[in-house]
Amino acid sequence: MAVSSEFSPLLERFRAAFPRGGPLWCVRAPGRINLIGEHTDYNGFPVMPMAIDRAVRIVCAPRSDGAVELRDANEADYGPRRFGIARRIEPYEAGDWGNYVKAAVQGLVDHAVAAGGRLSDLRGMSCVVDGDIPVEAGLSSSTAVVVASALAFARVNGLHIRRRRMAELTAEAEHYVGTRGGGMDQAACLLGEEGKALKVDFFPLRAQPVPFPRDFCIVAAHSTVNARKSGGRREAYNQRVAECAVGVHILARALGTPPQRRLADLARLQPDLCPDEYLALLHRETGGRQEVGEEEAARLCGLGKRAFRARYALGRDGLFKVMARCRHVLTEADRTERAARALEAGRVEEVGRLMDESHASCAGDYEVSCPELDELVGLMRKEGALGARLTGAGFGGFAIALVRLADAERLKKSLLAGFYGRDGRQAEGRLFVFRPARGSGGRKVS
Ligand code: GLA
């Protein structure tokens, strides 16, 4: 079967690395930007991302020895890896790129075994991996590796898993690398549609495509600060997840409901309460304190300190800013709902305003911005963006601006002059214009 030219060099690389006959599969999984709804997904509230036209690509073939063998197409970047399929696959060292593939394989092994399959029936695979999503930048390059690997493993094993289920499965599977992420990135990657943003709801996952206005686009600019998904940033992310969980426990007790897992579960039980009422309750319950110590945070969740740390994969001892974090999440959920309605109705200016408010809340209450992101967002607005904000988990990575297509080049030039080129800041590979692109896909090649 013919395969698009984006795979030609990778196919050549594959045939050189693994000379053999037989069928091959080509799979592709895109990155994403998130328009609005930041740090809401793991709280059960909606997000509004879109897939972008940058992706991870894998060419793969089955193996009969139960091994997974990986080659990076540009070997200078990431070394080869090899591991065996097992009921429990031991991770490589934290931060190793092979862990994203292991996460996917472990997730599908669990899935196959839970469905009554036998481990010994699963075939290994040889893979050559390539991609053009900027890494450590908040555009979901690591999720794209997980999803592409999962699609590859499913194909070589003839596992038929629907896209929505695959999105849920890979979101869960990615916890293997130690980040307690939600399901936004996997949903955007698997369910994205050309020309459409996705309003995604969780538990259960539902994705509703929302047409993105034709004459608008997103200008994305890297803050030059790396947003690594391992190390300190992972700890800071997991800490946010735990802070929200503490809030849920305090609120559930105050409302007299049984313990709930997420803020959105509470909101479903008490649909008449508005964010301010929840915040007033929190204020009352915590005696107006802005922070809670770890001992108390664990106790509020009904756990010992050790179990609490393990559940949220926490790092250092920290203080839990429950009030501010919950304020961000509850107001961001509301902004996301409003932005989805505004986008649907073509009220683009309103979407822009909500993006601005989202950034202020991410920077202030959630503390996931940094001076470079704030500077970029400020410049974007000054240069006429309808709205601008950080995108993804934050702590560095990309800022995005909602602009008219006709103004995109001008904005890029202003950012080149006003942001890059200063203090040795490089613009190479850091400035893009995006429109919503198609989600992941794959095909067999004989
Ligand atoms: C990361 C996670 C997502 C989401 C965002 C923040 O990208 O993988 O699940 O939580 O951060 O919105």
Short mmCIF file of C-alpha atoms and ligand atoms in Angstrom, two decimals:
data_model
loop_
_atom_site.label_atom_id
_atom_site.label_comp_id
_atom_site.label_asym_id
_atom_site.label_seq_id
_atom_site.Cartn_x
_atom_site.Cartn_y
_atom_site.Cartn_z
CA MET A 1 0.00 0.00 0.00
CA ALA A 2 1.25 3.48 -0.79
CA VAL A 3 2.36 5.45 2.20
CA SER A 4 2.69 9.21 2.45
CA SER A 5 6.10 10.70 1.74
CA GLU A 6 6.49 11.78 5.38
CA PHE A 7 7.41 8.15 6.10
CA SER A 8 9.84 7.55 3.19
CA PRO A 9 13.10 8.37 5.03
CA LEU A 10 11.92 6.49 8.09
CA LEU A 11 11.08 3.39 6.03
CA GLU A 12 14.57 3.47 4.57
CA ARG A 13 16.06 3.78 8.04
CA PHE A 14 13.95 0.88 9.22
CA ARG A 15 15.00 -1.40 6.38
CA ALA A 16 18.65 -0.58 7.01
CA ALA A 17 18.36 -1.20 10.77
CA PHE A 18 16.18 -4.32 10.59
CA PRO A 19 16.76 -6.02 7.22
CA ARG A 20 13.96 -8.55 6.83
CA GLY A 21 10.87 -9.14 4.74
CA GLY A 22 7.25 -9.06 5.85
CA PRO A 23 4.71 -6.38 6.53
CA LEU A 24 5.50 -3.12 8.26
CA TRP A 25 3.27 -0.57 9.92
CA CYS A 26 3.64 3.21 9.87
CA VAL A 27 1.99 5.12 12.70
CA ARG A 28 1.85 8.78 13.49
CA ALA A 29 0.79 10.63 16.66
CA PRO A 30 0.63 14.44 16.76
CA GLY A 31 1.46 16.94 19.50
CA ARG A 32 -1.11 19.46 20.71
CA ILE A 33 -1.61 22.93 22.01
CA ASN A 34 -4.27 23.66 24.59
CA LEU A 35 -6.46 26.70 23.94
CA ILE A 36 -7.88 26.80 27.44
CA GLY A 37 -8.62 24.51 30.40
CA GLU A 38 -5.24 24.17 32.09
CA HIS A 39 -4.75 21.75 34.97
CA THR A 40 -8.46 21.00 34.87
CA ASP A 41 -8.33 17.51 33.34
CA TYR A 42 -7.09 15.59 36.39
CA ASN A 43 -9.77 17.40 38.38
CA GLY A 44 -12.40 15.98 36.04
CA PHE A 45 -13.17 19.34 34.39
CA PRO A 46 -13.04 20.02 30.62
CA VAL A 47 -10.17 21.19 28.41
CA MET A 48 -10.09 22.58 24.88
CA PRO A 49 -6.97 21.45 23.00
CA MET A 50 -6.25 20.88 19.32
CA ALA A 51 -3.81 18.58 17.56
CA ILE A 52 -0.97 20.25 15.62
CA ASP A 53 0.78 19.26 12.41
CA ARG A 54 3.92 18.09 14.19
CA ALA A 55 4.12 14.47 15.16
CA VAL A 56 6.02 11.42 16.33
CA ARG A 57 6.28 8.74 13.61
CA ILE A 58 7.11 5.09 14.08
CA VAL A 59 7.79 2.39 11.52
CA CYS A 60 7.47 -1.02 13.16
CA ALA A 61 7.29 -4.75 12.52
CA PRO A 62 6.47 -7.70 14.77
CA ARG A 63 9.19 -9.87 16.32
CA SER A 64 8.90 -13.41 17.51
CA ASP A 65 11.34 -13.17 20.44
CA GLY A 66 9.11 -11.11 22.77
CA ALA A 67 11.51 -8.17 22.70
CA VAL A 68 10.85 -4.54 21.90
CA GLU A 69 13.76 -3.02 20.07
CA LEU A 70 13.92 0.71 19.50
CA ARG A 71 16.02 2.92 17.29
CA ASP A 72 15.82 6.65 17.13
CA ALA A 73 15.97 7.80 13.49
CA ASN A 74 18.56 10.43 14.51
CA GLU A 75 20.73 8.25 16.65
CA ALA A 76 22.75 11.20 17.81
CA ASP A 77 19.77 12.32 19.94
CA TYR A 78 18.58 9.15 21.66
CA GLY A 79 20.40 5.85 21.90
CA PRO A 80 18.95 2.42 20.97
CA ARG A 81 16.89 0.56 23.59
CA ARG A 82 15.77 -3.03 23.98
CA PHE A 83 13.50 -4.62 26.57
CA GLY A 84 11.41 -7.75 26.97
CA ILE A 85 7.63 -7.89 27.25
CA ALA A 86 6.76 -8.94 30.80
CA ARG A 87 3.87 -8.77 33.22
CA ARG A 88 5.80 -6.05 35.07
CA ILE A 89 8.24 -4.12 32.92
CA GLU A 90 10.95 -2.43 34.99
CA PRO A 91 11.42 1.24 34.03
CA TYR A 92 14.74 2.64 32.86
CA GLU A 93 16.21 5.48 34.88
CA ALA A 94 13.87 8.47 35.31
CA GLY A 95 13.92 10.72 32.23
CA ASP A 96 14.99 7.96 29.80
CA TRP A 97 13.14 8.20 26.47
CA GLY A 98 12.59 4.45 26.43
CA ASN A 99 10.26 4.80 29.42
CA TYR A 100 7.57 6.38 27.22
CA VAL A 101 7.58 3.27 25.04
CA LYS A 102 7.66 1.00 28.08
CA ALA A 103 4.69 2.92 29.49
CA ALA A 104 2.67 2.16 26.35
CA VAL A 105 3.66 -1.50 26.20
CA GLN A 106 2.95 -1.99 29.91
CA GLY A 107 -0.47 -0.36 29.44
CA LEU A 108 -1.35 -2.67 26.56
CA VAL A 109 0.01 -5.75 28.34
CA ASP A 110 -2.28 -4.91 31.29
CA HIS A 111 -5.17 -4.36 28.90
CA ALA A 112 -4.60 -7.63 27.03
CA VAL A 113 -4.21 -9.68 30.21
CA ALA A 114 -7.30 -8.08 31.78
CA ALA A 115 -9.23 -9.10 28.65
CA GLY A 116 -8.18 -12.72 29.18
CA GLY A 117 -5.17 -12.76 26.80
CA ARG A 118 -1.93 -14.59 27.54
CA LEU A 119 1.34 -12.77 27.89
CA SER A 120 3.08 -15.40 25.77
CA ASP A 121 0.72 -14.61 22.87
CA LEU A 122 1.93 -11.03 22.64
CA ARG A 123 4.53 -10.31 20.01
CA GLY A 124 7.43 -7.93 20.42
CA MET A 125 8.29 -5.31 17.85
CA SER A 126 11.18 -3.57 16.12
CA CYS A 127 10.66 0.17 15.83
CA VAL A 128 12.36 3.16 14.29
CA VAL A 129 11.11 6.38 15.86
CA ASP A 130 11.25 9.91 14.53
CA GLY A 131 9.49 13.17 15.32
CA ASP A 132 9.39 16.90 14.83
CA ILE A 133 7.54 18.06 17.95
CA PRO A 134 9.79 20.33 20.03
CA VAL A 135 10.70 18.34 23.14
CA GLU A 136 10.38 19.49 26.74
CA ALA A 137 8.24 22.33 25.50
CA GLY A 138 4.70 21.59 26.67
CA LEU A 139 3.49 20.48 23.21
CA SER A 140 3.01 16.91 24.35
CA SER A 141 5.95 15.29 22.60
CA SER A 142 6.17 12.61 25.28
CA THR A 143 2.49 11.70 25.03
CA ALA A 144 2.96 11.48 21.25
CA VAL A 145 5.68 8.86 21.86
CA VAL A 146 3.40 6.95 24.23
CA VAL A 147 0.44 7.05 21.83
CA ALA A 148 2.51 6.19 18.75
CA SER A 149 4.10 3.28 20.63
CA ALA A 150 0.73 2.05 21.82
CA LEU A 151 -0.67 2.21 18.28
CA ALA A 152 2.41 0.37 17.00
CA PHE A 153 2.15 -2.35 19.64
CA ALA A 154 -1.60 -2.72 19.05
CA ARG A 155 -1.06 -3.04 15.28
CA VAL A 156 1.68 -5.67 15.43
CA ASN A 157 -0.44 -7.66 17.87
CA GLY A 158 -3.75 -7.24 16.06
CA LEU A 159 -5.34 -5.64 19.14
CA HIS A 160 -8.39 -3.64 18.09
CA ILE A 161 -8.94 -0.83 20.53
CA ARG A 162 -11.28 2.05 19.78
CA ARG A 163 -9.77 5.51 19.79
CA ARG A 164 -11.64 6.76 22.81
CA ARG A 165 -10.68 3.69 24.81
CA MET A 166 -7.11 4.06 23.59
CA ALA A 167 -7.08 7.66 24.83
CA GLU A 168 -8.19 6.55 28.30
CA LEU A 169 -5.82 3.63 28.31
CA THR A 170 -2.74 5.63 27.29
CA ALA A 171 -3.58 8.40 29.80
CA GLU A 172 -3.53 5.82 32.57
CA ALA A 173 -0.47 4.12 31.07
CA GLU A 174 1.58 7.32 31.07
CA HIS A 175 1.49 7.39 34.88
CA TYR A 176 4.23 4.76 34.52
CA VAL A 177 6.75 7.58 33.94
CA GLY A 178 5.85 9.11 37.31
CA THR A 179 3.68 12.08 36.33
CA ARG A 180 0.09 12.00 37.62
CA GLY A 181 -1.25 13.63 34.43
CA GLY A 182 -4.84 13.85 33.25
CA GLY A 183 -6.15 12.73 29.88
CA MET A 184 -6.02 15.87 27.77
CA ASP A 185 -2.88 15.16 25.74
CA GLN A 186 -3.89 11.63 24.76
CA ALA A 187 -7.40 12.76 23.80
CA ALA A 188 -6.09 15.57 21.58
CA CYS A 189 -3.55 13.25 20.00
CA LEU A 190 -5.99 10.43 19.22
CA LEU A 191 -9.23 12.31 18.61
CA GLY A 192 -8.00 15.57 17.04
CA GLU A 193 -9.63 16.68 13.79
CA GLU A 194 -8.43 19.01 11.08
CA GLY A 195 -9.90 22.49 11.42
CA LYS A 196 -11.45 21.73 14.80
CA ALA A 197 -10.58 22.30 18.42
CA LEU A 198 -11.87 19.64 20.82
CA LYS A 199 -13.92 20.27 23.89
CA VAL A 200 -12.98 17.27 25.99
CA ASP A 201 -14.85 16.12 29.10
CA PHE A 202 -13.57 13.36 31.37
CA PHE A 203 -14.75 10.39 33.42
CA PRO A 204 -16.06 9.19 31.06
CA LEU A 205 -14.06 10.69 28.21
CA ARG A 206 -16.14 12.61 25.65
CA ALA A 207 -14.71 14.77 22.87
CA GLN A 208 -16.79 17.27 20.99
CA PRO A 209 -15.18 18.89 17.91
CA VAL A 210 -15.66 22.67 17.80
CA PRO A 211 -14.93 24.35 14.44
CA PHE A 212 -11.99 26.72 14.67
CA PRO A 213 -12.70 29.93 12.72
CA ARG A 214 -11.15 29.79 9.24
CA ASP A 215 -9.34 33.12 9.26
CA PHE A 216 -7.71 32.67 12.66
CA CYS A 217 -4.68 30.74 13.82
CA ILE A 218 -2.43 30.18 16.79
CA VAL A 219 1.07 31.64 16.92
CA ALA A 220 3.14 29.55 19.33
CA ALA A 221 6.44 30.80 20.71
CA HIS A 222 8.89 28.99 22.97
CA SER A 223 9.83 30.78 26.16
CA THR A 224 13.38 29.31 25.87
CA VAL A 225 12.82 27.72 29.28
CA ASN A 226 12.70 23.93 29.09
CA ALA A 227 9.64 22.26 30.53
CA ARG A 228 11.05 18.82 31.29
CA LYS A 229 8.52 16.19 32.27
CA SER A 230 10.94 14.73 34.77
CA GLY A 231 12.76 16.02 37.81
CA GLY A 232 11.62 19.20 39.55
CA ARG A 233 8.84 19.95 37.14
CA ARG A 234 7.30 16.54 37.63
CA GLU A 235 7.33 17.09 41.38
CA ALA A 236 5.77 20.52 41.02
CA TYR A 237 3.06 19.06 38.74
CA ASN A 238 2.28 16.19 41.10
CA GLN A 239 2.17 18.63 43.99
CA ARG A 240 -0.61 20.54 42.18
CA VAL A 241 -2.56 17.29 41.74
CA ALA A 242 -2.20 16.57 45.47
CA GLU A 243 -3.17 20.13 46.47
CA CYS A 244 -6.42 19.79 44.56
CA ALA A 245 -7.10 16.39 46.14
CA VAL A 246 -6.71 17.93 49.60
CA GLY A 247 -9.26 20.57 48.59
CA VAL A 248 -11.69 17.84 47.48
CA HIS A 249 -11.44 16.10 50.83
CA ILE A 250 -11.98 19.29 52.82
CA LEU A 251 -14.99 20.23 50.71
CA ALA A 252 -16.55 16.76 50.74
CA ARG A 253 -16.40 16.74 54.52
CA ALA A 254 -17.83 20.25 54.77
CA LEU A 255 -20.69 19.34 52.42
CA GLY A 256 -21.34 16.08 54.21
CA THR A 257 -20.91 13.97 51.06
CA PRO A 258 -18.97 10.69 50.93
CA PRO A 259 -15.29 11.18 49.97
CA GLN A 260 -14.94 12.11 46.29
CA ARG A 261 -11.94 11.77 44.02
CA ARG A 262 -12.06 15.00 42.06
CA LEU A 263 -13.35 18.53 42.29
CA ALA A 264 -15.65 17.84 39.33
CA ASP A 265 -17.26 14.92 41.19
CA LEU A 266 -18.26 17.34 43.93
CA ALA A 267 -19.56 19.81 41.39
CA ARG A 268 -21.71 17.05 39.88
CA LEU A 269 -23.16 16.24 43.29
CA GLN A 270 -23.79 19.91 44.09
CA PRO A 271 -24.60 21.49 40.73
CA ASP A 272 -26.09 24.59 42.33
CA LEU A 273 -22.93 25.74 44.08
CA CYS A 274 -20.84 28.30 42.22
CA PRO A 275 -17.02 28.63 42.51
CA ASP A 276 -17.31 31.45 45.05
CA GLU A 277 -19.44 29.30 47.33
CA TYR A 278 -16.92 26.46 47.22
CA LEU A 279 -14.14 28.93 47.97
CA ALA A 280 -16.06 30.43 50.88
CA LEU A 281 -16.50 26.90 52.28
CA LEU A 282 -12.80 26.19 51.91
CA HIS A 283 -11.97 29.47 53.59
CA ARG A 284 -14.21 28.57 56.51
CA GLU A 285 -12.85 25.05 56.85
CA THR A 286 -9.19 26.07 56.75
CA GLY A 287 -9.69 29.10 58.99
CA GLY A 288 -8.60 31.32 56.10
CA ARG A 289 -5.12 29.78 55.93
CA GLN A 290 -3.49 29.90 52.49
CA GLU A 291 -1.27 26.88 53.11
CA VAL A 292 -1.53 23.50 54.79
CA GLY A 293 1.48 21.48 55.96
CA GLU A 294 2.18 18.01 54.55
CA GLU A 295 1.25 16.16 57.73
CA GLU A 296 -2.14 17.83 57.81
CA ALA A 297 -2.64 17.48 54.04
CA ALA A 298 -2.10 13.73 54.32
CA ARG A 299 -4.43 13.47 57.28
CA LEU A 300 -7.16 15.41 55.47
CA CYS A 301 -6.92 12.83 52.67
CA GLY A 302 -7.29 10.07 55.27
CA LEU A 303 -3.75 8.85 54.64
CA GLY A 304 -0.47 8.56 56.49
CA LYS A 305 2.32 10.79 55.20
CA ARG A 306 4.05 7.89 53.42
CA ALA A 307 0.96 6.67 51.64
CA PHE A 308 0.07 10.24 50.68
CA ARG A 309 3.51 10.75 49.15
CA ALA A 310 3.32 7.48 47.29
CA ARG A 311 -0.18 8.12 45.94
CA TYR A 312 0.80 11.45 44.39
CA ALA A 313 4.46 10.59 43.68
CA LEU A 314 5.52 13.64 45.68
CA GLY A 315 9.05 14.86 46.06
CA ARG A 316 10.28 17.17 48.76
CA ASP A 317 8.34 18.10 51.84
CA GLY A 318 6.14 20.99 50.84
CA LEU A 319 3.33 23.32 51.76
CA PHE A 320 -0.03 22.79 50.12
CA LYS A 321 -1.68 25.93 48.74
CA VAL A 322 -5.14 24.45 48.66
CA MET A 323 -7.18 27.65 48.45
CA ALA A 324 -5.36 29.25 45.51
CA ARG A 325 -5.14 25.99 43.55
CA CYS A 326 -8.84 25.27 43.93
CA ARG A 327 -9.65 28.85 42.96
CA HIS A 328 -7.73 28.39 39.72
CA VAL A 329 -9.34 25.06 38.89
CA LEU A 330 -12.92 26.10 39.65
CA THR A 331 -12.68 29.38 37.74
CA GLU A 332 -10.76 27.77 34.86
CA ALA A 333 -13.48 25.13 34.50
CA ASP A 334 -16.00 27.92 34.17
CA ARG A 335 -13.82 29.81 31.64
CA THR A 336 -13.41 26.66 29.56
CA GLU A 337 -17.16 26.07 29.34
CA ARG A 338 -17.66 29.70 28.32
CA ALA A 339 -14.81 29.58 25.79
CA ALA A 340 -16.26 26.44 24.16
CA ARG A 341 -19.63 28.15 23.76
CA ALA A 342 -17.99 31.33 22.45
CA LEU A 343 -15.87 29.43 19.91
CA GLU A 344 -18.89 27.46 18.76
CA ALA A 345 -20.77 30.72 18.21
CA GLY A 346 -17.80 32.39 16.47
CA ARG A 347 -17.28 34.95 19.26
CA VAL A 348 -13.51 34.88 18.86
CA GLU A 349 -12.82 38.07 20.86
CA GLU A 350 -14.48 36.49 23.88
CA VAL A 351 -12.31 33.37 23.52
CA GLY A 352 -9.27 35.68 23.50
CA ARG A 353 -10.37 37.47 26.66
CA LEU A 354 -10.91 34.16 28.43
CA MET A 355 -7.42 33.02 27.37
CA ASP A 356 -5.99 36.18 28.95
CA GLU A 357 -7.85 35.50 32.17
CA SER A 358 -6.68 31.91 32.10
CA HIS A 359 -3.06 32.99 31.91
CA ALA A 360 -3.46 35.36 34.85
CA SER A 361 -4.95 32.53 36.91
CA CYS A 362 -2.26 30.02 35.83
CA ALA A 363 0.44 32.52 36.75
CA GLY A 364 -1.12 33.81 39.97
CA ASP A 365 -3.15 31.11 41.69
CA TYR A 366 -1.57 28.05 40.10
CA GLU A 367 2.00 29.38 39.89
CA VAL A 368 2.90 27.48 36.73
CA SER A 369 4.19 30.40 34.65
CA CYS A 370 7.67 31.93 34.61
CA PRO A 371 9.00 35.42 33.76
CA GLU A 372 9.82 34.46 30.15
CA LEU A 373 6.29 33.12 29.53
CA ASP A 374 4.78 36.25 31.08
CA GLU A 375 7.00 38.42 28.91
CA LEU A 376 5.98 36.56 25.74
CA VAL A 377 2.30 36.73 26.62
CA GLY A 378 2.63 40.48 27.26
CA LEU A 379 4.34 41.04 23.90
CA MET A 380 1.76 38.95 22.07
CA ARG A 381 -1.06 41.05 23.46
CA LYS A 382 0.74 44.30 22.75
CA GLU A 383 1.12 43.18 19.16
CA GLY A 384 -2.60 42.67 18.73
CA ALA A 385 -3.30 39.06 19.74
CA LEU A 386 -6.94 38.54 20.72
CA GLY A 387 -5.69 36.52 23.67
CA ALA A 388 -2.47 34.91 24.84
CA ARG A 389 -1.46 32.41 27.48
CA LEU A 390 0.93 29.64 28.37
CA THR A 391 -0.10 26.23 27.06
CA GLY A 392 0.31 22.80 28.63
CA ALA A 393 1.57 22.18 32.13
CA GLY A 394 3.68 25.38 32.16
CA PHE A 395 6.91 25.90 34.13
CA GLY A 396 8.42 26.97 30.78
CA GLY A 397 7.65 25.72 27.29
CA PHE A 398 5.38 27.51 24.82
CA ALA A 399 3.09 30.51 24.96
CA ILE A 400 0.28 30.76 22.41
CA ALA A 401 -1.52 33.71 20.86
CA LEU A 402 -4.89 33.69 19.14
CA VAL A 403 -4.54 35.92 16.03
CA ARG A 404 -6.02 36.54 12.61
CA LEU A 405 -4.22 34.53 9.94
CA ALA A 406 -3.45 37.80 8.19
CA ASP A 407 -1.60 39.09 11.28
CA ALA A 408 0.45 35.97 12.04
CA GLU A 409 3.59 36.93 10.10
CA ARG A 410 3.64 40.40 11.61
CA LEU A 411 3.38 38.94 15.12
CA LYS A 412 6.19 36.49 14.39
CA LYS A 413 8.41 39.36 13.22
CA SER A 414 7.65 41.38 16.34
CA LEU A 415 8.52 38.42 18.55
CA LEU A 416 11.74 37.89 16.64
CA ALA A 417 12.70 41.50 17.25
CA GLY A 418 11.27 41.89 20.75
CA PHE A 419 11.92 38.54 22.41
CA TYR A 420 14.39 36.34 20.54
CA GLY A 421 17.90 37.51 19.81
CA ARG A 422 18.15 39.00 23.30
CA ASP A 423 20.41 37.40 25.93
CA GLY A 424 21.35 34.78 23.34
CA ARG A 425 17.73 33.61 22.96
CA GLN A 426 17.51 31.53 19.77
CA ALA A 427 14.38 31.56 17.62
CA GLU A 428 15.33 28.52 15.53
CA GLY A 429 12.56 25.89 15.81
CA ARG A 430 10.76 27.95 18.40
CA LEU A 431 8.18 29.98 16.51
CA PHE A 432 5.21 28.35 14.77
CA VAL A 433 1.85 29.06 13.25
CA PHE A 434 -0.70 26.33 13.98
CA ARG A 435 -4.19 25.48 12.83
CA PRO A 436 -6.00 22.45 14.20
CA ALA A 437 -4.61 19.32 12.53
CA ARG A 438 -5.74 15.69 12.23
CA GLY A 439 -5.23 13.22 15.07
CA SER A 440 -3.15 10.06 15.04
CA GLY A 441 -3.29 7.39 12.37
CA GLY A 442 -1.50 4.41 10.90
CA ARG A 443 -1.36 2.00 8.00
CA LYS A 444 0.18 -1.24 6.91
CA VAL A 445 2.91 -1.32 4.26
CA SER A 446 3.84 -4.56 2.51
C1 GLA B 1 0.22 18.13 31.10
C2 GLA B 1 -0.60 16.89 31.39
C3 GLA B 1 -2.08 17.12 31.04
C4 GLA B 1 -2.62 18.40 31.70
C5 GLA B 1 -1.67 19.57 31.45
C6 GLA B 1 -2.08 20.80 32.20
O1 GLA B 1 0.25 18.38 29.73
O2 GLA B 1 -0.11 15.80 30.66
O3 GLA B 1 -2.84 16.01 31.41
O4 GLA B 1 -2.83 18.19 33.05
O5 GLA B 1 -0.34 19.25 31.78
O6 GLA B 1 -3.31 21.26 31.75
#
